[in-house]
XYZ file of C-alpha atoms in Angstrom:
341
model
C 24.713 50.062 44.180
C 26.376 47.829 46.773
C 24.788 44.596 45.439
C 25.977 45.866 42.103
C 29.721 46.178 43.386
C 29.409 42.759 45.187
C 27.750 40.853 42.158
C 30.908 42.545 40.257
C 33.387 41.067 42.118
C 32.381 38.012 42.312
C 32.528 37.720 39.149
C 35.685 39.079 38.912
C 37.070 36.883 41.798
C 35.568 34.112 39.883
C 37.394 34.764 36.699
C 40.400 35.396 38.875
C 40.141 31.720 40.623
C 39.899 30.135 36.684
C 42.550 31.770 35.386
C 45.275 30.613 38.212
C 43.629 27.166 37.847
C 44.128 27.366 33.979
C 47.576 28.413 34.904
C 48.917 26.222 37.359
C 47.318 23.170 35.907
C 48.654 24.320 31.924
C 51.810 24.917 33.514
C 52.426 21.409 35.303
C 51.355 19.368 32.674
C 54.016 21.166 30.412
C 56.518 20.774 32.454
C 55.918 17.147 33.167
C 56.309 16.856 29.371
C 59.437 19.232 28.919
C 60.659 17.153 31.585
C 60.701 13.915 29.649
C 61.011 15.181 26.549
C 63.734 17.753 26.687
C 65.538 17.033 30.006
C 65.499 13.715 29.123
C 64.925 12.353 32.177
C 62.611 9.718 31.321
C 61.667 8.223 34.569
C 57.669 8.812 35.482
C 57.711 7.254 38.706
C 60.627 9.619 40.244
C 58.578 12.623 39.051
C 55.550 11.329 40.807
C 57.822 10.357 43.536
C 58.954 13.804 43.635
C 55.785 15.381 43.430
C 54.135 13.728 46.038
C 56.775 14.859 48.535
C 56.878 18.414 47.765
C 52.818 18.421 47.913
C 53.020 16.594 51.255
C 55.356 19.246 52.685
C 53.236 21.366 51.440
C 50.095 20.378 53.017
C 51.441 19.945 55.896
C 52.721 24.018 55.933
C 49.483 25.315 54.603
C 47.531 23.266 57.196
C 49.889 23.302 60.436
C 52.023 25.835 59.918
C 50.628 28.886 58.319
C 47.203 27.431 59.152
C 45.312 28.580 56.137
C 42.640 25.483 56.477
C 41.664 23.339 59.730
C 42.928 19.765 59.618
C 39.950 17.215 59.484
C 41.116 14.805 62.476
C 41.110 11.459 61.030
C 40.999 8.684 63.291
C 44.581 6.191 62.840
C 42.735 3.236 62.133
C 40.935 4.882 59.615
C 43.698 6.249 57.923
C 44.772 2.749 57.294
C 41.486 1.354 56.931
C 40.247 4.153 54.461
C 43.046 6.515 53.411
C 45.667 4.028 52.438
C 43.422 2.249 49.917
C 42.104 5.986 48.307
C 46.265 6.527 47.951
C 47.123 3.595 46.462
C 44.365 3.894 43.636
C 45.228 8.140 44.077
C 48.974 6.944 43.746
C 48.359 4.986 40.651
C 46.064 7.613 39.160
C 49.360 9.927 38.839
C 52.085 7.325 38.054
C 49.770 6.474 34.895
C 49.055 9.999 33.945
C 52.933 10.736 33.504
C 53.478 7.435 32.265
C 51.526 8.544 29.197
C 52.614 11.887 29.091
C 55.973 10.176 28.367
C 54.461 8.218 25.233
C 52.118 10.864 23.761
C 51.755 13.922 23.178
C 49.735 16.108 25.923
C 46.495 16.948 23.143
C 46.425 13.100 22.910
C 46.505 12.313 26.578
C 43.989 15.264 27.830
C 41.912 13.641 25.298
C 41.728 10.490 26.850
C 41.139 12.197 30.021
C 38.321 13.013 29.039
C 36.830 9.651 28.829
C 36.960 9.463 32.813
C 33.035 10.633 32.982
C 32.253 7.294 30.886
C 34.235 4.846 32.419
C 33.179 6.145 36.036
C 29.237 5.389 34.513
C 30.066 2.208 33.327
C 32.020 1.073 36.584
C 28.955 2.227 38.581
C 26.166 0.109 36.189
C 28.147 -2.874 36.162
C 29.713 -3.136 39.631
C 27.061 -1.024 41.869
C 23.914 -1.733 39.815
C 23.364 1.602 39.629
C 20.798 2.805 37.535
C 20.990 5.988 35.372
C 18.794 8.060 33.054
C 18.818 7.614 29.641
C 20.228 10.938 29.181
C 23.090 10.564 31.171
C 23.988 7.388 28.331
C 23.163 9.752 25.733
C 25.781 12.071 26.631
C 28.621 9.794 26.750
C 27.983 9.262 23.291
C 30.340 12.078 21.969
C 32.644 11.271 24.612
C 33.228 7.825 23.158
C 32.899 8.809 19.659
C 35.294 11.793 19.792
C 37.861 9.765 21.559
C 37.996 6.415 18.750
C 38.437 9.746 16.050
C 40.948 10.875 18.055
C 43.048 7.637 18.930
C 42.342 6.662 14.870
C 43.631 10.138 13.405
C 46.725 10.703 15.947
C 49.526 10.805 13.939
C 52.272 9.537 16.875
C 49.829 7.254 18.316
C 51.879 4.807 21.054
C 50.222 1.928 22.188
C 51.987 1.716 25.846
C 51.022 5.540 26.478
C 47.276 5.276 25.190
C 46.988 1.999 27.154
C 48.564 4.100 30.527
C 46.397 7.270 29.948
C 42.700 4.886 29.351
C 43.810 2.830 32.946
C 44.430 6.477 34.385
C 40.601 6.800 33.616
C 39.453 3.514 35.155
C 41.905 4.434 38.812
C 40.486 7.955 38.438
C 36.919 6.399 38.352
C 37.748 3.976 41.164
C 39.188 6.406 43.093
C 35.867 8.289 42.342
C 33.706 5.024 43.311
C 35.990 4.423 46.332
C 35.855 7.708 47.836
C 31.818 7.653 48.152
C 32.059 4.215 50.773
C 35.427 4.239 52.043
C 35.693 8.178 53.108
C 31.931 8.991 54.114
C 31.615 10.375 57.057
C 34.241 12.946 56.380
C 34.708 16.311 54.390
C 37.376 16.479 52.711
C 38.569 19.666 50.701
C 42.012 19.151 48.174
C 44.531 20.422 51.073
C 43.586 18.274 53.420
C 43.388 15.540 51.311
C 46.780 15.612 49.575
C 47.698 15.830 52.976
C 46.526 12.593 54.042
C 47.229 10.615 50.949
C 50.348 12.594 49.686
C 52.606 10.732 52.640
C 51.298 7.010 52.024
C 51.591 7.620 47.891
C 55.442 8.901 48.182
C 55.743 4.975 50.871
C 53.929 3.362 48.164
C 55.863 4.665 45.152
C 59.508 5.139 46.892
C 60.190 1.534 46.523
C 59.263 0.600 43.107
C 60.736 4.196 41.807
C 63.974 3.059 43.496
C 64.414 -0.379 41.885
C 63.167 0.546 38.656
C 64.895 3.918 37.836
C 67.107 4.119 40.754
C 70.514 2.902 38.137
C 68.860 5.184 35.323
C 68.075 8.308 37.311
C 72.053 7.918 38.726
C 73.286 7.699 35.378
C 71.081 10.323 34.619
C 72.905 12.877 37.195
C 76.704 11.535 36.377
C 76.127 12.320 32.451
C 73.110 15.217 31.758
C 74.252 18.717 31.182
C 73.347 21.937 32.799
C 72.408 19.351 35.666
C 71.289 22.440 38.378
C 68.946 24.212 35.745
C 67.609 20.289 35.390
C 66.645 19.857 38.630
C 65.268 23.575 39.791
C 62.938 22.476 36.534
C 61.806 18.945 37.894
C 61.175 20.230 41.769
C 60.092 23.447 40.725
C 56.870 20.981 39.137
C 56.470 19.650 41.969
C 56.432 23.116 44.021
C 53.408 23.959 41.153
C 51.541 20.541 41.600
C 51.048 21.227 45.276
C 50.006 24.778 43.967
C 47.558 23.350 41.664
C 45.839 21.531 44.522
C 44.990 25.056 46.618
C 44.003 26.565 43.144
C 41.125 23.992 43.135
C 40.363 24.458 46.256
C 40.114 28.172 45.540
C 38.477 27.921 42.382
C 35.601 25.350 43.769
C 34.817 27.941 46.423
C 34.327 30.999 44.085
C 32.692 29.244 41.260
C 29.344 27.260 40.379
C 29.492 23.695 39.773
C 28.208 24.322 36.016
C 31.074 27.132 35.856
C 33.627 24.860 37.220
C 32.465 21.810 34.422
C 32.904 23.922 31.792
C 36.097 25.765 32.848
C 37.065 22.089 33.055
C 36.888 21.469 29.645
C 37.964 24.568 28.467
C 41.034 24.218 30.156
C 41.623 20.704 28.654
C 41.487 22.956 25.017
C 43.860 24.981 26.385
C 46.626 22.470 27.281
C 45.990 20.925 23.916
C 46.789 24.618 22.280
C 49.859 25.603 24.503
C 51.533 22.106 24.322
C 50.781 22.379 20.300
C 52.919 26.038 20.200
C 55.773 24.900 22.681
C 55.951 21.038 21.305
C 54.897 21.986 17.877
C 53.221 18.203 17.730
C 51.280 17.260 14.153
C 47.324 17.586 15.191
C 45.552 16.236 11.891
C 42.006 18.056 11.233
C 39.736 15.460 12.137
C 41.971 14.854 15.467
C 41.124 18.289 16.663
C 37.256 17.773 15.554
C 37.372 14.512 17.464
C 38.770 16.355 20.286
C 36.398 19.178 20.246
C 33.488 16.060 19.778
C 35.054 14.687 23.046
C 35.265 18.173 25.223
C 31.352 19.007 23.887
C 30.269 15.669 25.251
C 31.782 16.323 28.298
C 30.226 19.572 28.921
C 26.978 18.160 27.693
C 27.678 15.415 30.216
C 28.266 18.238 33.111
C 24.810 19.939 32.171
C 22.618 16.526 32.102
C 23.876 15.786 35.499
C 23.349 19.434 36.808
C 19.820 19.510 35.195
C 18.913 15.782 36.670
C 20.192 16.759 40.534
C 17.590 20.014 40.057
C 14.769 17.691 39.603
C 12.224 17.879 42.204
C 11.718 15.046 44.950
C 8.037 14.726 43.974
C 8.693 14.197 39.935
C 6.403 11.498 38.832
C 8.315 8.015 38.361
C 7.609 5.611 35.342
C 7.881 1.636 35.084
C 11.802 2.417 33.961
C 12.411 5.836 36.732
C 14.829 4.888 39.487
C 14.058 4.658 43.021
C 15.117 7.924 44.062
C 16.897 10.639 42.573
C 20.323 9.820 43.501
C 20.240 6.481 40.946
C 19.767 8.962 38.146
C 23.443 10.882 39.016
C 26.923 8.980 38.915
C 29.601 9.885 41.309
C 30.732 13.483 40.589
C 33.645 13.125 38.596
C 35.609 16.679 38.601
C 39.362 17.878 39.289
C 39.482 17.955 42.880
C 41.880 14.942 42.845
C 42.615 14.099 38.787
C 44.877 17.226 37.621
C 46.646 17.568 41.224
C 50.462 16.496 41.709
């Protein structure tokens, strides 16, 4: 009866931890897009900006102040040596992801998201030499094809914001690729490293953010109406994208990692459906099909790598088998550090 109970609320604390995820992550991405679109305040490197300075006070609350996780000592060399590079890429990861969110629509951009697993493959075969099964090629097929019907069918297609949200999926693979050499050694979970990198993003970006929008986002204040509503909307996203980062580390701790893959994609299918009912954006019937092509190979992606890490150590190898069993797995490529800020 008591392993019943337990079994019960697990998965109950489970559903729990997806749902808030689902939530806060839905939630930001909307906003980022009301934000440009109906506030008008068109400017994605002062939202990043923004963002990384309310998740770095953040972090640094949850961790030192109300100390709800440890802080993994890092040594100061290596936080210039390591964690600077990981926040630059980290840093240009978000500035591209609201960069297209201010060209297309959010269905269009969490599509190309999606194409992160097959870019992150690709970087690994041609730059590490990596070697990977033939099943883990087969399942980027649907990825790839689902995303040309996409791009082909979208009816406000922009050239700048598809171009922003595919180099989000090469920095989101390099980060990926870069976090395997540069951070080993250490552990990371999301709060403590949005902590690290949240401070040297908000250097790296302040400058840039300044010179380019600095005139805009003053004229911005002098002339926009209902200016205080404005602004509790744009830091009140930034509030939620520090939020979103403890929901994944909440959700990764009560959740499988063939749960969290496919929560992962069903959440992308839910951003495409609430940002259809508040935006009201055309979706053309073979874009959704190319869509639901894309989010299918993903998840098919998610269960070929789950199935090849199972294998045992002593499988028999053949003339084209890999070494060992780590060439048959790229770098995990999940939302502990894409959806955050």
């Amino acid at each position: 009866m008591e392993e019943t109970r337990l079994c019960q609320w697990s998965v109950f604390r489970s559903f729990l931890a997806i749902l808030q995820w689902w939530g806060f992550n839905v939630t930001v991405i909307i906003m980022n897009k009301w934000i440009f679109q109906k506030l008008d305040f068109k400017f994605p490197l002062s939202v990043s900006c923004i963002h990384f300075i309310c998740s770095a006070i953040g972090a640094y609350l949850a961790i030192k102040v109300f100390k709800i996780k440890p802080l993994i000592v890092v040594d100061p060399e290596d936080r210039w040596r390591r964690i600077f590079p990981m926040s630059f890429v980290f840093c240009v990861n978000i500035v591209l992801g609201n960069v297209s969110l201010r060209y297309i629509p959010v269905s269009f951009m969490q599509t190309i998201k999606s194409f992160t697993p097959a870019t992150t493959v690709v970087l690994q075969w041609l730059i590490w030499k990596k070697y990977f099964d033939w099943r883990i090629w087969a399942s980027l097929i649907p990825i790839v094809g689902g995303i040309v019907l996409t791009s082909v069918t979208e009816l406000n297609f922009n050239v700048f914001g598809f171009c922003a949200a595919l180099f989000g999926c090469l920095a989101t693979s390099t980060k990926t690729i870069l976090a395997e050499s540069l951070l080993h050694g250490y552990k990371f979970d999301s709060i403590n490293t949005v902590y690290y990198m949240a401070p040297f993003a908000t250097m790296i970006l302040a400058v840039p953010a300044l010179l380019l929008e600095g005139s805009g986002v003053l004229n911005w204040l002098q002339t926009h109406q209902s200016l205080f509503s404005s602004l509790v909307i744009i830091f009140s996203s930034g509030v939620l994208a520090f939020c979103l980062n403890f929901s994944i580390f909440y959700v990764i701790h009560s959740t499988t990692a063939v749960t969290f893959n496919v929560a992962g994609n069903l959440k992308v299918a839910v951003a495409v459906m609430v940002s259809w009912l508040i935006f009201k954006n055309p979706i053309p019937a073979l874009n959704a099909v190319g869509c639901g092509v894309t989010l299918s190979g993903c998840t098919f992606y998610g269960y070929v790598r789950h199935m090849l890490s199972q294998q045992p150590p002593g499988t028999p190898r053949t003339p084209r088998t890999p070494r060992n069993r780590m060439e048959l797995l790229p770098l995990v490529v999940s939302d502990k550090l894409d959806d955050k800020v």
